[in-house]
Every structure is written in C-alpha cells, then in structure tokens.
Amino acid sequence: MVQYKALANELAQLIEAGELRPGERLPSLRDCSRRRALSVSTVLKAYHLLEARGFVQATQRSGFHVNIRADQYPQLPSSSQPDIDTVQVGKSDLIGQVLHGLKNQNVVPMGSAFPDPALFPLARLSQSLSRSMRKLDPSRTVMDIAPGNPGLLRQIALRYHLQGFELDTDELLVTNGAMEALNLCLQAVTRPGDAVVIESPSFYVCLQALERLGLRAIEVATDPRQGMDLEALEVAITRHRPAAVWLMSNFQNPLGSLMPESCKRSLAELLVRHQLPLIEDDVYGELYFGKRRPPPVKAFDKAGLVLHCGSFSKCLAPGYRIGWAAAGRFSRQVQQLQLGTSLSAALPSQLALADYLETGAFDTHLRGLRAVLQRRRDAMLDCVQRFFPADCRVTQPQGGYFLWLELPAHYDSYQLYKAALKQGVSIAPGNLFAARDDAMPGFRLNYGHPSIEEAERAMQLLATLLPVSKSAAS
C-alpha cells in the first residue's frame, strides 16, 4: 500500500478506537515525519486524506485536529412545545443568583455567557486604545454622542457590505453593548402591558428586558436545529396580537440553532403581512463554523421592520461594551431613547475598536477564534457521548459557543446546578431560559470557556452528580 494511505488508515483506526479524541491535535508534520521515518510531504498527504474523509480539520497555524463525525453525535433534543399563551415574567432573582456564582474564579464557568477572555486579542486592542487616545481631537469628546463615532459607524457598515448586504450608516446607532441596543429597541416598539413573542427556551437577557418594562411573554416552539417555528409564530400573532417578536436567527442562545435562509426570508415576509416589528439579536453571527457568515433576517428586510442588534462583546472585546442597533423605520425613536438615558457609548472604546478594525486584524482573529471554538465543541460533544447516559440529548451547533443538554423528564437541571456549584462547576439551569417557573431537564453549557482538559474533568463530575438531580425531581 502507498505509504501516505497506510499512515492515514492507521490514524483513522486510532481515531475510531478513541485513542485520538475529538479536539486533540495530531503530531506536527515534522514530529510525525521523524517518528515514522517518512518524508514531510508523505505525512502531509496522509493528513489531507484524513481531512477529506472528515476525520480531522486543518487550522491555520495550529495544525490538524480530530473532528467529531456525524455518526458520533448523540441524539438531538426535541423541539420545545410551550403553550401559546401570555406569561408575566419574573426571573431577576434567579438570574442574579446564577450570575453571582460565576464571580468565584475557582469555579469552572460553563454557565458563563462569555467565552474565555484569553481567546481575545487584548494586547492588540490595548495598542489600538493607546494609539487612538494619543490622536484624540478634544472636540470629539463632546461631539460623538448618539449615533456614535463616524469612523466606527463606517467600519460596522463596511463589515455588512463585505458580507453581502448594505446597511446605511444613517440607520446605525452605537450603544453600550448589545444589551442596551436590545433594550432600547424593545422600548421603542412596546408599551407596558404589551405582549412580545419569544423563543422557547430564550436568552435570559430577553426575559429580564420584558420584566423590566412590564411586558408579557408569548413563548413559541423552537427547534434546536432551525430555530423558531414560523407556523407556531403565526398562530401566536393571530391569537394574541403581540407588539413585537424577539429572536436570535444565528446560533441562538441557549440552543445554538441556525435559522435557514429560506425561513429568514419567510419570516421577513410574515412581518410585512402583520406589520410587526422584529428585534433581532445577532451577537453570535460572526462565530460560524461553516464557509461563510449566515445572513441575519435584516438582510431580507425591505420594509424597515427589523431592529437588528449586534455587538463586539462576544467575538472581540467583552470589556469594551460596544454594540449597535440598525433599527430600520424605528431608528429615530431608538436614538432619542438613548439620548434620554445614557447619551452615548464610551468614546475611548469606540475609537479603540474603530482603530483595531481599520488594521484588518479582525478577520484573522475571528478565523482563529472559530477554529478553537469548533474544537472545543467537538471535545464537549465527545464528553457527552462518553460520560452521560444514552437517553441524554444534546444540540449540535454550527457556530457560537453553547450546547444545550437535555436530560430525561424526571431530572431537574436546577438541582444539578446547585450540586455542581458546590463542587466547583457552574452550569446555566434550564429554568433560567423560560418565562414560566416549571422545572426543566435541559441546561446550557459554555464550551468557549474551559480548556478541553478542564471541560473533560467538569463533564465527568456533572455525570456523577446526575442522580442528585433525579432524586430531587422524583
């Protein structure tokens, strides 16, 4: 047999036998060449053959890493089936409790909403901050109020242009993170007592916003692969006449679902039929594992009904707290609301990010970040398969950094959360993401925070604690 094929077959057998785990790095070309007494070109051909067969993935400057293959994935969770009814939201106490538990640096933060800070280019950002401050025109400190610094607005609009759709800078507003953008947009299109359609499960920031503004939630069935069920959405609209819809079309938190482009187009048409605004949270859109960034619903919006919100917090600079809104026909109202509250986002952060984006380093950073997140996803999925019971189900996200793990119905993820936290591991329990207070067997895991080795230890611990949550719920 040809040498490179023989090597590829041998490595494939090691992967299939579990000797080489998902996320694990293959020996470097030179190391493998030396150990096997083969030429570097022969080893490279073997690695490329493994890549073509789906066993490994090549990452720029990081070598080849073992993939998890489709036939190794555990079963997907079922689609949620909430009652299409209005619910008053009251989640602040629980959310505060879970977030407080993450302040302990000795806890493995798989319940966190942010990836590992070490994955961000903090040194380069610091250079951009210093450089932009040295060049600062003092007049800009009072001029760059809403809608924001013109240089940063241009850079944000340019990213959308390069991704295939146009966004007018006149529509953009720089905000203090995505949370401010989302809250301003929600406030612009609702009044206290209104109902808003949300996903089930839904990110707790959405639930907090509804609670703060005195709004009711209408939870709609959401598929772990394709997102919100548009037929159920239409039923909810007809039955309750909501004031707005709030969703994540790209790598939804907590499910990681990705709405197909055909559904995004259908959703945009549905909004026009009902003249209904959509608040689109797209903070994970840049963290795709495929070949191109999936477009947001905003890309199909011809009527100005989509209030699109993005942020650099999840993919570049969490501490800089810079987000934005492109609010369509509601842009003026959103800008006026910001002028009446925070006035503007912090100018040093705006200037630093504008400077960094102008260097062209962002896409290089994103390629590396996406590769790390994909490897960590594969490693955590492998842990679910090895350590958890066969009747557990887990999502298979194509981007972002969250898994949703669904235990059988007789488990309570909140009891698991409490037991795990005592042992130094944090998860995000399922009832954190539901408008109702019912016990939920599902919970969210952040694979962007722990290293592969740390995640494996934490997942083993969680698996040993499952009987605690089972006995408490039964």
PDB file of C-alpha atoms in Angstrom, residues 8 28 30 38 63 98 125 127 186 195 237 242 249 255 272 281 365 373 379-380 387 399 411 444 469:
ATOM      1  CA  ALA A   8      -3.895   7.701   7.057  1.00  0.00           C
ATOM      2  CA  SER A  28       3.150  18.137  13.850  1.00  0.00           C
ATOM      3  CA  ARG A  30       7.943  17.259  11.425  1.00  0.00           C
ATOM      4  CA  LEU A  38       8.626   9.304   6.431  1.00  0.00           C
ATOM      5  CA  GLY A  63      -2.028  22.072  12.653  1.00  0.00           C
ATOM      6  CA  VAL A  98     -26.654  32.292  38.839  1.00  0.00           C
ATOM      7  CA  LEU A 125      -6.784  46.138  21.473  1.00  0.00           C
ATOM      8  CA  GLN A 127      -2.387  49.173  21.393  1.00  0.00           C
ATOM      9  CA  LEU A 186     -37.790  46.846  22.742  1.00  0.00           C
ATOM     10  CA  ALA A 195     -47.135  41.009  24.728  1.00  0.00           C
ATOM     11  CA  ILE A 237     -49.679  36.520  16.229  1.00  0.00           C
ATOM     12  CA  PRO A 242     -48.328  40.960  20.052  1.00  0.00           C
ATOM     13  CA  SER A 249     -31.711  33.763  13.984  1.00  0.00           C
ATOM     14  CA  LEU A 255     -29.860  26.179  21.780  1.00  0.00           C
ATOM     15  CA  VAL A 272     -44.774  42.643   6.476  1.00  0.00           C
ATOM     16  CA  ASP A 281     -30.243  39.691  18.465  1.00  0.00           C
ATOM     17  CA  HIS A 365      -8.618  36.901  14.895  1.00  0.00           C
ATOM     18  CA  LEU A 373     -14.459  27.058  19.451  1.00  0.00           C
ATOM     19  CA  ALA A 379     -14.479  17.758  22.564  1.00  0.00           C
ATOM     20  CA  MET A 380     -17.515  18.566  24.718  1.00  0.00           C
ATOM     21  CA  PHE A 387     -19.912  10.185  30.258  1.00  0.00           C
ATOM     22  CA  GLY A 399     -21.499  28.243  15.454  1.00  0.00           C
ATOM     23  CA  TYR A 411     -34.395  15.229  36.075  1.00  0.00           C
ATOM     24  CA  ARG A 444     -26.803  25.220  28.852  1.00  0.00           C
ATOM     25  CA  SER A 469     -30.992  15.913  40.315  1.00  0.00           C
TER      26      SER A 469
END
